[in-house]
GROMACS .gro file of C-alpha atoms in nm:
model
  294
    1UNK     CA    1  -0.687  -0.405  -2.513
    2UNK     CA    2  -0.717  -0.384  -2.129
    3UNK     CA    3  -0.988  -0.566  -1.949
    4UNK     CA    4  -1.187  -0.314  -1.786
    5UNK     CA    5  -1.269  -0.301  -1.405
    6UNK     CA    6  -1.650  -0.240  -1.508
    7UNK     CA    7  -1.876  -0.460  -1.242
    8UNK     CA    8  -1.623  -0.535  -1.009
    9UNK     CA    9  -1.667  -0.425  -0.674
   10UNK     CA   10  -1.356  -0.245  -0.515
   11UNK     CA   11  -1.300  -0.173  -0.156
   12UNK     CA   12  -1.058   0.125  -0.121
   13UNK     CA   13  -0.967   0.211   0.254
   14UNK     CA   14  -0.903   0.615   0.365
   15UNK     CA   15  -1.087   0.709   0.035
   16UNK     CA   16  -1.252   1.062   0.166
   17UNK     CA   17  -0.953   1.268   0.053
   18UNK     CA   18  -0.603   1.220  -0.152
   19UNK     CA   19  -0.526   0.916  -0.326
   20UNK     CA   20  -0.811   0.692  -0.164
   21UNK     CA   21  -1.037   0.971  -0.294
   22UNK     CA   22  -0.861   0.937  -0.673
   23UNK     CA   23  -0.897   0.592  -0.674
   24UNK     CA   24  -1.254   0.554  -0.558
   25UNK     CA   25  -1.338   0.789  -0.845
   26UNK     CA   26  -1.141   0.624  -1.106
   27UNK     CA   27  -1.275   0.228  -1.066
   28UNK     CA   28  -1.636   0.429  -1.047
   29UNK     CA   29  -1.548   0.629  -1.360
   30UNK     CA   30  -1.440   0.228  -1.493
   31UNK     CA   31  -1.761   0.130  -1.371
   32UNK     CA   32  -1.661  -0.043  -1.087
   33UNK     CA   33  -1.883  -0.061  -0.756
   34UNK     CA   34  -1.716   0.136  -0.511
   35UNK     CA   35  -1.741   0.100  -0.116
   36UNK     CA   36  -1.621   0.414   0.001
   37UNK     CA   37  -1.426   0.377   0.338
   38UNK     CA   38  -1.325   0.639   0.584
   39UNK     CA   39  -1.368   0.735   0.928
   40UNK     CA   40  -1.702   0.951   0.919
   41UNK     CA   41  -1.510   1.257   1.093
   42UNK     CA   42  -1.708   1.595   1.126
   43UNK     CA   43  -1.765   1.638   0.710
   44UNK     CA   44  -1.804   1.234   0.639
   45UNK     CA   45  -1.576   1.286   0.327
   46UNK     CA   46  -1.667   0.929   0.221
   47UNK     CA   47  -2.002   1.056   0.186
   48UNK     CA   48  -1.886   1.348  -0.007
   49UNK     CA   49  -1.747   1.102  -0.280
   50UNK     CA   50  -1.983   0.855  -0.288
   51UNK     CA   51  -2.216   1.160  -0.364
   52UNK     CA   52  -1.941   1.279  -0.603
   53UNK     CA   53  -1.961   0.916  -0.796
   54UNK     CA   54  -2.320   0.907  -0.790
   55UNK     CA   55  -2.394   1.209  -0.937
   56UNK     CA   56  -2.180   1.099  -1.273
   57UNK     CA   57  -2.376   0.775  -1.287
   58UNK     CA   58  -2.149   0.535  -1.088
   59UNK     CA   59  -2.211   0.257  -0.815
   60UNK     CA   60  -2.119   0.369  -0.487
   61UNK     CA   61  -2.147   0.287  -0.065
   62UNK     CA   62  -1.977   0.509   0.241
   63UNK     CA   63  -1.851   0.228   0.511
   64UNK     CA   64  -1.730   0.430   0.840
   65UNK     CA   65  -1.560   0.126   0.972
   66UNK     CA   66  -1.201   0.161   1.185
   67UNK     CA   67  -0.991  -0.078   0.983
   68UNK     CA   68  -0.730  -0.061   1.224
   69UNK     CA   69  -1.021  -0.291   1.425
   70UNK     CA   70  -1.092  -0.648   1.332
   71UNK     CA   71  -1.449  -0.605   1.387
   72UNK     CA   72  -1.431  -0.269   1.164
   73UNK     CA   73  -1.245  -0.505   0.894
   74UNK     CA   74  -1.484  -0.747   0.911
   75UNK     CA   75  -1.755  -0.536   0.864
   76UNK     CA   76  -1.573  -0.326   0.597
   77UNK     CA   77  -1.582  -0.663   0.360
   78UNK     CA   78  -1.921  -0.745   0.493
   79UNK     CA   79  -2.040  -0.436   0.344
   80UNK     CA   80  -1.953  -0.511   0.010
   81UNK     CA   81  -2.057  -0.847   0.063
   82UNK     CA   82  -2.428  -0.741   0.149
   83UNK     CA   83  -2.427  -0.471  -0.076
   84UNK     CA   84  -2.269  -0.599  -0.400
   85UNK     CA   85  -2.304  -0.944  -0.329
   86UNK     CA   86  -1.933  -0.966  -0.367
   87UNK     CA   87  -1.597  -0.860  -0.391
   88UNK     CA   88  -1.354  -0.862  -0.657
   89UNK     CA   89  -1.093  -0.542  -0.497
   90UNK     CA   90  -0.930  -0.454  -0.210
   91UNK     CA   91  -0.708  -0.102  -0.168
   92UNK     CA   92  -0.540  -0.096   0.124
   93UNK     CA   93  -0.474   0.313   0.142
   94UNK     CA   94  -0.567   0.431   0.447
   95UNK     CA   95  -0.324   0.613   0.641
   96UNK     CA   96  -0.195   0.883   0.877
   97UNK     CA   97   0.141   1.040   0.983
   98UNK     CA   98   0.270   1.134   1.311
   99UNK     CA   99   0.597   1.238   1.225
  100UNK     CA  100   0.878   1.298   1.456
  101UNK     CA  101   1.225   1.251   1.540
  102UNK     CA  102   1.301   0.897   1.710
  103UNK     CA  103   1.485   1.034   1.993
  104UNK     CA  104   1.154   1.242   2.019
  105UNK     CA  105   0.908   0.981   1.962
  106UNK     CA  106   0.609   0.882   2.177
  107UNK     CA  107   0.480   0.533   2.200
  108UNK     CA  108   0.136   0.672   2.081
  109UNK     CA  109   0.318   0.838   1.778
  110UNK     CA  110   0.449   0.498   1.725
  111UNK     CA  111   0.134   0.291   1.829
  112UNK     CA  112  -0.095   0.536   1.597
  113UNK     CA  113   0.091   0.494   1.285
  114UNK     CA  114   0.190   0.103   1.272
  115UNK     CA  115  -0.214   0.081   1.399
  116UNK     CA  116  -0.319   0.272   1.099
  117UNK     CA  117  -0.097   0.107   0.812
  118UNK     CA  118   0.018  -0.158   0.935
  119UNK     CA  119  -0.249  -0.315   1.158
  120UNK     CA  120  -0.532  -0.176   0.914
  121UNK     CA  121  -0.367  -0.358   0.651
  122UNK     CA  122  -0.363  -0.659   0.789
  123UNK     CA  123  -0.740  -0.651   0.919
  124UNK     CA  124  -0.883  -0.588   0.602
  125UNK     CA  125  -0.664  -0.863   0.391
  126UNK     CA  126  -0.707  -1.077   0.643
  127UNK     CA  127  -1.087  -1.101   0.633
  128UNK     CA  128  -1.094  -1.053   0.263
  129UNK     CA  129  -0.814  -1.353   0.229
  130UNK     CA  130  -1.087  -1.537   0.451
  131UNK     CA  131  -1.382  -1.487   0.203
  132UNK     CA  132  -1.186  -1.591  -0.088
  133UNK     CA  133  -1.046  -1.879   0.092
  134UNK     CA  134  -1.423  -2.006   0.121
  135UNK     CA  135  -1.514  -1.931  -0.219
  136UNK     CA  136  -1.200  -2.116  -0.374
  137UNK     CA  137  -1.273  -2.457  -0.143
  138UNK     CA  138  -1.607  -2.450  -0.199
  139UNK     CA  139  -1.528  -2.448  -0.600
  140UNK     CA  140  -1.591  -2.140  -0.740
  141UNK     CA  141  -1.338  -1.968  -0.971
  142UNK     CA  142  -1.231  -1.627  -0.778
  143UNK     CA  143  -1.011  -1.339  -0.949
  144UNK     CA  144  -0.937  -1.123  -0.650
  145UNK     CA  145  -0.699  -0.859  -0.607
  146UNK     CA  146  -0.555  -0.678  -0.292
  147UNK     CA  147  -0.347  -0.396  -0.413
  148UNK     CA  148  -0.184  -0.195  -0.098
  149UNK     CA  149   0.002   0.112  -0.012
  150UNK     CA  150   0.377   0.091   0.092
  151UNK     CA  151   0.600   0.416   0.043
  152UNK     CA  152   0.875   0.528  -0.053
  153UNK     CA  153   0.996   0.617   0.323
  154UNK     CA  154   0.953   0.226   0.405
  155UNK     CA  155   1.126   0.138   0.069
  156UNK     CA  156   1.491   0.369   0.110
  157UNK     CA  157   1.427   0.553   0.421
  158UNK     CA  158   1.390   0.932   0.515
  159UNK     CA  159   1.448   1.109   0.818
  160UNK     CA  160   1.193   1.192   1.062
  161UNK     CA  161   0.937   0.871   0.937
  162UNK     CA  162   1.040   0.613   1.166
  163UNK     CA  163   0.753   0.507   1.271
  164UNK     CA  164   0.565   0.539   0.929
  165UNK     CA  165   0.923   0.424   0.721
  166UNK     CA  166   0.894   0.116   0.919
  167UNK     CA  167   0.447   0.030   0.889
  168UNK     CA  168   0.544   0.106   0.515
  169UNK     CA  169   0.866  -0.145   0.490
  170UNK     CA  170   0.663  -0.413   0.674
  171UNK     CA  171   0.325  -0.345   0.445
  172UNK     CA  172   0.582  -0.397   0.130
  173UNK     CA  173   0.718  -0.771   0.282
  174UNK     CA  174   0.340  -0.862   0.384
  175UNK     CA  175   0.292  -0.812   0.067
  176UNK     CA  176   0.485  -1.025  -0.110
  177UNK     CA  177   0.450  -1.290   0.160
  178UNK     CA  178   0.053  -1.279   0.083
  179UNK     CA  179   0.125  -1.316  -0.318
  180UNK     CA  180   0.299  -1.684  -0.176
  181UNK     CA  181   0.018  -1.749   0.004
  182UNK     CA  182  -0.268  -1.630  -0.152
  183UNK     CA  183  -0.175  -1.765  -0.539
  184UNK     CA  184  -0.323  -2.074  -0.482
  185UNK     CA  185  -0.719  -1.899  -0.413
  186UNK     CA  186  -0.659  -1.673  -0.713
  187UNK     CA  187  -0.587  -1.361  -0.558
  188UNK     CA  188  -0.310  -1.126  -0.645
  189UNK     CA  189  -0.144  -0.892  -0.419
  190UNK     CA  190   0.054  -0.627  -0.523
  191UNK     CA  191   0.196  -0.282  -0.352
  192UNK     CA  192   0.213   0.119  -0.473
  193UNK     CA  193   0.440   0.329  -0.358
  194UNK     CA  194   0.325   0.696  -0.446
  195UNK     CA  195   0.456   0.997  -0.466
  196UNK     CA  196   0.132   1.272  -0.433
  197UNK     CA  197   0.006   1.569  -0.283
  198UNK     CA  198  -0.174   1.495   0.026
  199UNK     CA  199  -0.323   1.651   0.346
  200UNK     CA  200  -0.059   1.418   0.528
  201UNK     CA  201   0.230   1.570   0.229
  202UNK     CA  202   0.118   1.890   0.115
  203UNK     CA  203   0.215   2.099   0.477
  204UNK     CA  204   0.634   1.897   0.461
  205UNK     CA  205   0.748   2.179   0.210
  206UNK     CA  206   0.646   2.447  -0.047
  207UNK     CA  207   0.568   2.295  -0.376
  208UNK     CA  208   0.651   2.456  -0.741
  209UNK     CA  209   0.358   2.461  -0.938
  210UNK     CA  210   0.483   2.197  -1.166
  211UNK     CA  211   0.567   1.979  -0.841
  212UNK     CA  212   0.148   2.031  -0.750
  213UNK     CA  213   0.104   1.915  -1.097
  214UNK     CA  214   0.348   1.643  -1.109
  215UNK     CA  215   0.213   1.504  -0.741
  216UNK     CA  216  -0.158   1.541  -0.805
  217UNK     CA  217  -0.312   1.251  -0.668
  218UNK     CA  218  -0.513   1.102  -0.983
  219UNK     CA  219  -0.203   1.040  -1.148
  220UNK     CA  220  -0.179   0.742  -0.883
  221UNK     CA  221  -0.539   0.632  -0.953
  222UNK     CA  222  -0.503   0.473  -1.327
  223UNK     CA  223  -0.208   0.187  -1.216
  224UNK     CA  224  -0.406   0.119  -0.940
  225UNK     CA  225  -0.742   0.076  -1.151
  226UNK     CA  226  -0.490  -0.171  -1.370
  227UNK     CA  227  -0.383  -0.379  -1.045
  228UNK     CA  228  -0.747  -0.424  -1.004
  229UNK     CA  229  -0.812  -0.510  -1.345
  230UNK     CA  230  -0.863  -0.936  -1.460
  231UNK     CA  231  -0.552  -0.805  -1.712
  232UNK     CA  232  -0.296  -0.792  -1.396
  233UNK     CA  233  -0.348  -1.145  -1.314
  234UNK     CA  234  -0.002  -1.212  -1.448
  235UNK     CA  235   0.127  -0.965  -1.168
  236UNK     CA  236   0.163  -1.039  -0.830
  237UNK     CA  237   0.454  -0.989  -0.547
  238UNK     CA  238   0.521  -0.659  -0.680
  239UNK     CA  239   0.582  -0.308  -0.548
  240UNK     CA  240   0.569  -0.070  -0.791
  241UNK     CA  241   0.680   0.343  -0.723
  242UNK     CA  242   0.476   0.587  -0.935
  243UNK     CA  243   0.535   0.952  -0.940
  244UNK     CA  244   0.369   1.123  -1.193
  245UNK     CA  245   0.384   0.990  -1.518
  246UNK     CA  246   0.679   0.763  -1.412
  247UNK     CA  247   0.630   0.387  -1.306
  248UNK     CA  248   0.907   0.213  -1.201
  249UNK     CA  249   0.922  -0.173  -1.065
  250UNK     CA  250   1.088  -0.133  -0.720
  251UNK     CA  251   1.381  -0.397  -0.682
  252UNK     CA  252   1.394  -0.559  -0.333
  253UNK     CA  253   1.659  -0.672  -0.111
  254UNK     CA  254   1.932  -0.900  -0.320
  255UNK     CA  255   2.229  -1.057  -0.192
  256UNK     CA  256   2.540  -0.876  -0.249
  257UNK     CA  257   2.874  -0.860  -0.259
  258UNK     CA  258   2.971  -1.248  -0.027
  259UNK     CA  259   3.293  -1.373   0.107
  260UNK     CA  260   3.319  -1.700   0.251
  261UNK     CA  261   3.584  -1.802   0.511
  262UNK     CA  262   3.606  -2.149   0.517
  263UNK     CA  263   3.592  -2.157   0.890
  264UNK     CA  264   3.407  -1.975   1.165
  265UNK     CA  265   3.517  -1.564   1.133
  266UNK     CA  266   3.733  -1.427   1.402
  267UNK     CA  267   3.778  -1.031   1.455
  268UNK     CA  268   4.072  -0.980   1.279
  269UNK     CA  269   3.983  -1.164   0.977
  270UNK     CA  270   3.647  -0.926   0.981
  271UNK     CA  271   3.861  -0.612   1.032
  272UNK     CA  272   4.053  -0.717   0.667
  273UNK     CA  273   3.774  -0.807   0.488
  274UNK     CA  274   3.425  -0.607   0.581
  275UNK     CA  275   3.507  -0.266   0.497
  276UNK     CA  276   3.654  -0.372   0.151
  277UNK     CA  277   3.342  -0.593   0.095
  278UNK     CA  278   3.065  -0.330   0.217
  279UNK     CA  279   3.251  -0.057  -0.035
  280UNK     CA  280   3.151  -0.320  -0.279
  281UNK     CA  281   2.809  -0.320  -0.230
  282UNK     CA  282   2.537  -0.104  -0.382
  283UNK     CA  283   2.485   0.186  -0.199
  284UNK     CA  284   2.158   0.294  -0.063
  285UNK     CA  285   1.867   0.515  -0.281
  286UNK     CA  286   1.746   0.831  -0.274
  287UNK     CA  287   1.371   0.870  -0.223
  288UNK     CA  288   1.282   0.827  -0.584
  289UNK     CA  289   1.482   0.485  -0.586
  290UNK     CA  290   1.755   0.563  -0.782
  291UNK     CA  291   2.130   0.494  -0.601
  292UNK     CA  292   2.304   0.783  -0.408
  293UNK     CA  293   2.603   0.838  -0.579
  294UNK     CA  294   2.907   0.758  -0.372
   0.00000   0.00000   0.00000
């Protein structure tokens, strides 16, 4: 039987709409303490869902904090900290896209996005990595999790996402460099990459009803409550993709195919050997991770 998230107090990032939204409501619904972050906006949707977990009889705070800042980070865990008197969770989610061709790109395309994803991941783990740090030297047992959003685009790629594909690739290796380092204070980290309807997905291309189904955000929410759960402690370093009902463990890089010269290479020996030894390799994945066929 799973151990249930019930008192644990969860930080999820860009939870006013989409999957921060589904997740907020599902660690509430497993009677979790929820802060609520987003950027208040004209409609404060983090106030809509704390509302929205109140009113079934969870445990909820709005936080407007810019966690692409590190005083918004730091503020962000502080307000768990003085609210909850601790925290057990952190969801990295929060996100935006500004998608465009490279050759096309602006540097505030580019700047926006990696501030967003990349930096805001970074902020928040950072000061939450901080508090735990303190907590584990000064003694006390700690059982934290930081759970955060990579994507398929930064896992195999896809067109037009450059500057997304590559905040997404680089949230996937901080992650599993933070499971190294962060083992040893009793935090996991971990990474989702989702596949769900969105306001930053829904507008890319007509969806089949069945697709809407398929992509509907809560379907992300319940592996994510697990991540948080004390029964993942086991798991750490991992990225997993999640579409739907599927869950699949994404593989990373491995070394392939290797030939060894015996001496330093020179062209010609390259122009024999590298086309023979790249057809040998595996070939790259669609965006569902499974291998293109050749």
């Amino acid at each position: 039987m799973s151990e249930p998230v019930e008192e644990r107090v969860v930080i999820v990032t860009g939870a006013g709409r989409g999957i921060g939204r589904a997740e907020a409501l599902e660690f509430a619904r497993q009677g979790a303490k929820v802060v609520v972050n987003d950027l208040a906006g004209d409609d404060d949707p983090a106030g809509a869902v704390v509302d929205e977990i109140r009113s079934h009889g969870g445990v909820a705070v709005a936080n407007h904090d810019d966690v692409s800042t590190w005083d918004g980070g730091r503020q962000l865990i502080g307000t768990a900290l003085s609210e909850f008197g601790r925290l057990d969770v952190l969801v990295n989610n929060a996100g935006i896209l500004r998608d465009r061709m490279f050759v096309s790109m602006t540097e505030r395309e580019w700047d926006e996005v990696i501030a967003v994803h990349l930096r805001g991941t970074f902020v928040t783990s950072r000061h939450a990595a901080g508090h735990w740090r303190e907590l584990s030297k000064s003694g006390k047992a700690v059982d934290g999790r930081i759970i955060n959003t990579s994507s398929s685009s930064g896992l195999y790629g896809n067109v037009g996402q450059s500057n997304y594909g590559a905040a997404k690739g680089a949230i996937a290796s901080l992650t599993i460099v933070l499971a190294e380092e962060l083992a040893r204070y009793g935090v996991t980290v971990n990474a989702i990459a989702p596949a769900a309807l969105t306001r930053m997905t829904e507008a890319l291309r007509e969806r089949t009803d069945a697709e809407k189904a398929e992509m509907d955000p809560a379907n992300i929410a319940p592996l994510v409550a697990w991540l948080g759960s004390p029964a993942s402690r086991a798991v750490t370093g991992q990225i997993f993709n999640i579409k739907g009902s599927r869950i699949s463990v994404a593989e990373g890089w491995v070394a392939g195919p290797e030939a060894d010269n015996g001496t330093r290479w020179t062209q010609e020996r390259l122009d024999e050997l590298m086309p023979g030894l790249v057809a040998k390799a595996r070939g790259r994945s669609d965006m569902d991770g499974h291998p293109i066929p050749r």
